[in-house]
């Protein structure tokens, strides 16, 4: 490479070595050499040349590191699905996980617990114990400030009495059309 640089400088009539001369040498000589090497390599039958086992191993390790880094930042296309939360009242089987529709996801059973808790929850101990306290709550009175009068409520729409007992109140998606 040094002999090529000397030949380039003498052919251009330059006696001092400067950054501009090095840049033009890189552009005119080295880039042309690289493009010829790539062009001749692409004409081959796909064989990239001989490599030693160490450089091949380094290439494999570098590629594995790149794949690991890439997979840590991307969403997996296939693989285990994110586990859906389930309770003892609503256990999920593999079949029900695959068959869940958006309507099932928004049903009241997915938001509200059952009226009767599961036996697993009732068998727990230490229910309702006070673990720690801060100050005394005995004999405190609460009062408000800043109001100028009494509060009045205004009913909007017709009141609809409930005729039965409900575990949850909700509005179906198909009922909302406004």
CSV table of C-alpha atoms in Angstrom, one decimal:
chain,number,residue,atom,x,y,z
A,1,UNK,CA,0.0,0.0,0.0
A,2,UNK,CA,2.9,2.4,0.7
A,3,UNK,CA,4.3,1.8,-2.8
A,4,UNK,CA,0.9,2.6,-4.2
A,5,UNK,CA,0.8,5.8,-2.2
A,6,UNK,CA,4.3,6.8,-3.4
A,7,UNK,CA,3.3,6.0,-7.0
A,8,UNK,CA,0.1,8.1,-6.6
A,9,UNK,CA,2.1,11.1,-5.2
A,10,UNK,CA,4.8,11.0,-7.9
A,11,UNK,CA,2.2,10.7,-10.7
A,12,UNK,CA,0.3,13.7,-9.3
A,13,UNK,CA,3.5,15.7,-8.9
A,14,UNK,CA,3.1,16.0,-5.1
A,15,UNK,CA,6.2,16.1,-2.9
A,16,UNK,CA,4.5,16.7,0.5
A,17,UNK,CA,2.1,14.3,2.1
A,18,UNK,CA,-1.1,16.1,3.3
A,19,UNK,CA,-4.6,15.1,4.4
A,20,UNK,CA,-6.0,16.2,1.1
A,21,UNK,CA,-3.6,13.9,-0.8
A,22,UNK,CA,-4.5,11.0,1.5
A,23,UNK,CA,-8.2,11.7,1.0
A,24,UNK,CA,-7.8,11.8,-2.8
A,25,UNK,CA,-5.6,8.6,-2.7
A,26,UNK,CA,-8.3,6.8,-0.7
A,27,UNK,CA,-11.0,8.0,-3.1
A,28,UNK,CA,-9.2,7.3,-6.4
A,29,UNK,CA,-7.2,4.2,-5.6
A,30,UNK,CA,-8.5,2.3,-2.6
A,31,UNK,CA,-12.2,2.7,-3.4
A,32,UNK,CA,-11.7,1.6,-7.0
A,33,UNK,CA,-9.8,-1.4,-5.7
A,34,UNK,CA,-12.6,-2.3,-3.3
A,35,UNK,CA,-15.2,-2.0,-5.9
A,36,UNK,CA,-13.3,-4.3,-8.2
A,37,UNK,CA,-12.8,-6.8,-5.5
A,38,UNK,CA,-16.6,-6.8,-4.7
A,39,UNK,CA,-17.4,-7.0,-8.4
A,40,UNK,CA,-15.2,-10.0,-8.9
A,41,UNK,CA,-16.4,-11.7,-5.8
A,42,UNK,CA,-20.0,-11.4,-7.0
A,43,UNK,CA,-19.1,-13.1,-10.2
A,44,UNK,CA,-17.8,-16.1,-8.4
A,45,UNK,CA,-20.1,-19.0,-7.7
A,46,UNK,CA,-21.0,-17.6,-4.3
A,47,UNK,CA,-17.8,-18.8,-2.5
A,48,UNK,CA,-16.6,-16.0,-0.3
A,49,UNK,CA,-13.0,-17.2,-0.2
A,50,UNK,CA,-11.1,-19.2,2.4
A,51,UNK,CA,-11.3,-18.2,6.0
A,52,UNK,CA,-9.7,-19.6,9.1
A,53,UNK,CA,-11.8,-21.3,11.8
A,54,UNK,CA,-11.2,-18.5,14.3
A,55,UNK,CA,-12.7,-15.8,12.0
A,56,UNK,CA,-15.7,-18.0,11.2
A,57,UNK,CA,-16.3,-18.6,14.9
A,58,UNK,CA,-16.0,-14.8,15.5
A,59,UNK,CA,-18.6,-14.2,12.7
A,60,UNK,CA,-21.0,-16.7,14.2
A,61,UNK,CA,-20.6,-15.2,17.7
A,62,UNK,CA,-21.2,-11.7,16.4
A,63,UNK,CA,-24.3,-12.8,14.5
A,64,UNK,CA,-25.6,-14.5,17.6
A,65,UNK,CA,-25.1,-11.3,19.7
A,66,UNK,CA,-26.9,-9.3,17.0
A,67,UNK,CA,-29.8,-11.7,17.0
A,68,UNK,CA,-30.0,-11.6,20.8
A,69,UNK,CA,-30.0,-7.9,20.8
A,70,UNK,CA,-32.6,-7.7,18.1
A,71,UNK,CA,-34.9,-10.2,19.8
A,72,UNK,CA,-34.7,-8.3,23.1
A,73,UNK,CA,-36.2,-5.2,21.4
A,74,UNK,CA,-38.8,-6.8,19.1
A,75,UNK,CA,-42.1,-8.4,19.7
A,76,UNK,CA,-41.9,-12.2,19.2
A,77,UNK,CA,-43.9,-13.3,16.2
A,78,UNK,CA,-44.4,-16.8,17.4
A,79,UNK,CA,-44.0,-18.4,20.8
A,80,UNK,CA,-45.7,-18.4,24.1
A,81,UNK,CA,-48.6,-16.0,24.4
A,82,UNK,CA,-48.8,-13.6,27.3
A,83,UNK,CA,-50.6,-15.4,30.2
A,84,UNK,CA,-54.1,-14.1,30.9
A,85,UNK,CA,-54.9,-13.6,34.5
A,86,UNK,CA,-57.2,-16.1,35.9
A,87,UNK,CA,-58.8,-16.7,39.3
A,88,UNK,CA,-60.1,-19.9,40.9
A,89,UNK,CA,-63.6,-18.8,39.9
A,90,UNK,CA,-62.6,-18.3,36.3
A,91,UNK,CA,-59.9,-20.8,35.4
A,92,UNK,CA,-58.7,-20.7,31.8
A,93,UNK,CA,-58.0,-23.7,29.7
A,94,UNK,CA,-55.9,-23.7,26.6
A,95,UNK,CA,-59.0,-24.0,24.5
A,96,UNK,CA,-60.7,-21.0,26.1
A,97,UNK,CA,-57.6,-18.8,25.8
A,98,UNK,CA,-57.5,-19.5,22.1
A,99,UNK,CA,-61.2,-18.9,21.6
A,100,UNK,CA,-61.6,-15.6,23.5
A,101,UNK,CA,-63.3,-12.9,21.6
A,102,UNK,CA,-63.3,-9.1,22.3
A,103,UNK,CA,-66.9,-9.5,23.5
A,104,UNK,CA,-65.8,-12.0,26.1
A,105,UNK,CA,-62.9,-9.8,27.2
A,106,UNK,CA,-65.4,-7.0,27.9
A,107,UNK,CA,-68.0,-9.1,29.7
A,108,UNK,CA,-68.9,-8.4,33.3
A,109,UNK,CA,-67.4,-11.6,34.5
A,110,UNK,CA,-64.0,-10.4,33.4
A,111,UNK,CA,-64.4,-7.2,35.5
A,112,UNK,CA,-66.5,-8.2,38.5
A,113,UNK,CA,-65.8,-11.0,41.0
A,114,UNK,CA,-68.3,-13.6,41.8
A,115,UNK,CA,-70.9,-12.9,44.5
A,116,UNK,CA,-69.6,-15.9,46.5
A,117,UNK,CA,-65.8,-16.0,46.9
A,118,UNK,CA,-63.9,-19.2,46.0
A,119,UNK,CA,-63.0,-21.7,48.7
A,120,UNK,CA,-59.4,-21.0,48.1
A,121,UNK,CA,-59.9,-17.4,49.2
A,122,UNK,CA,-62.0,-18.3,52.2
A,123,UNK,CA,-59.3,-20.7,53.5
A,124,UNK,CA,-56.8,-17.9,53.9
A,125,UNK,CA,-55.8,-16.9,57.4
A,126,UNK,CA,-55.0,-13.4,58.8
A,127,UNK,CA,-58.1,-11.8,57.2
A,128,UNK,CA,-59.0,-8.4,58.6
A,129,UNK,CA,-56.2,-8.1,61.1
A,130,UNK,CA,-54.8,-4.6,61.7
A,131,UNK,CA,-51.1,-4.8,61.0
A,132,UNK,CA,-50.1,-1.2,61.9
A,133,UNK,CA,-51.8,2.0,62.9
A,134,UNK,CA,-50.9,5.7,62.8
A,135,UNK,CA,-52.5,8.0,65.3
A,136,UNK,CA,-56.0,7.6,66.8
A,137,UNK,CA,-59.2,7.5,64.8
A,138,UNK,CA,-61.4,7.6,67.9
A,139,UNK,CA,-63.5,10.7,68.4
A,140,UNK,CA,-62.6,12.5,65.2
A,141,UNK,CA,-65.2,14.7,63.5
A,142,UNK,CA,-65.1,15.7,59.9
A,143,UNK,CA,-66.4,19.0,58.6
A,144,UNK,CA,-66.2,20.9,55.3
A,145,UNK,CA,-65.5,24.5,54.4
A,146,UNK,CA,-66.2,26.8,51.5
A,147,UNK,CA,-69.7,25.8,50.6
A,148,UNK,CA,-72.4,28.5,50.3
A,149,UNK,CA,-75.5,26.4,50.8
A,150,UNK,CA,-77.0,23.0,50.5
A,151,UNK,CA,-76.3,20.6,47.7
A,152,UNK,CA,-79.1,19.7,45.3
A,153,UNK,CA,-79.3,16.8,42.9
A,154,UNK,CA,-81.0,16.9,39.5
A,155,UNK,CA,-82.2,13.6,38.0
A,156,UNK,CA,-81.5,13.4,34.3
A,157,UNK,CA,-83.8,11.0,32.4
A,158,UNK,CA,-86.5,8.7,33.7
A,159,UNK,CA,-85.6,6.6,36.7
A,160,UNK,CA,-85.6,2.9,36.0
A,161,UNK,CA,-86.2,0.6,39.0
A,162,UNK,CA,-84.2,-2.6,39.2
A,163,UNK,CA,-86.3,-5.6,39.2
A,164,UNK,CA,-83.8,-8.3,40.1
A,165,UNK,CA,-80.5,-8.8,41.8
A,166,UNK,CA,-77.4,-8.2,39.7
A,167,UNK,CA,-73.7,-9.2,40.2
A,168,UNK,CA,-72.5,-6.5,37.9
A,169,UNK,CA,-73.9,-3.5,36.0
A,170,UNK,CA,-72.7,-3.0,32.4
A,171,UNK,CA,-73.8,-1.8,29.0
A,172,UNK,CA,-73.3,-4.1,26.1
A,173,UNK,CA,-71.2,-2.7,23.2
A,174,UNK,CA,-74.1,-3.3,20.7
A,175,UNK,CA,-76.4,-1.1,22.8
A,176,UNK,CA,-74.2,2.0,22.3
A,177,UNK,CA,-75.0,3.6,18.9
A,178,UNK,CA,-74.6,7.3,19.5
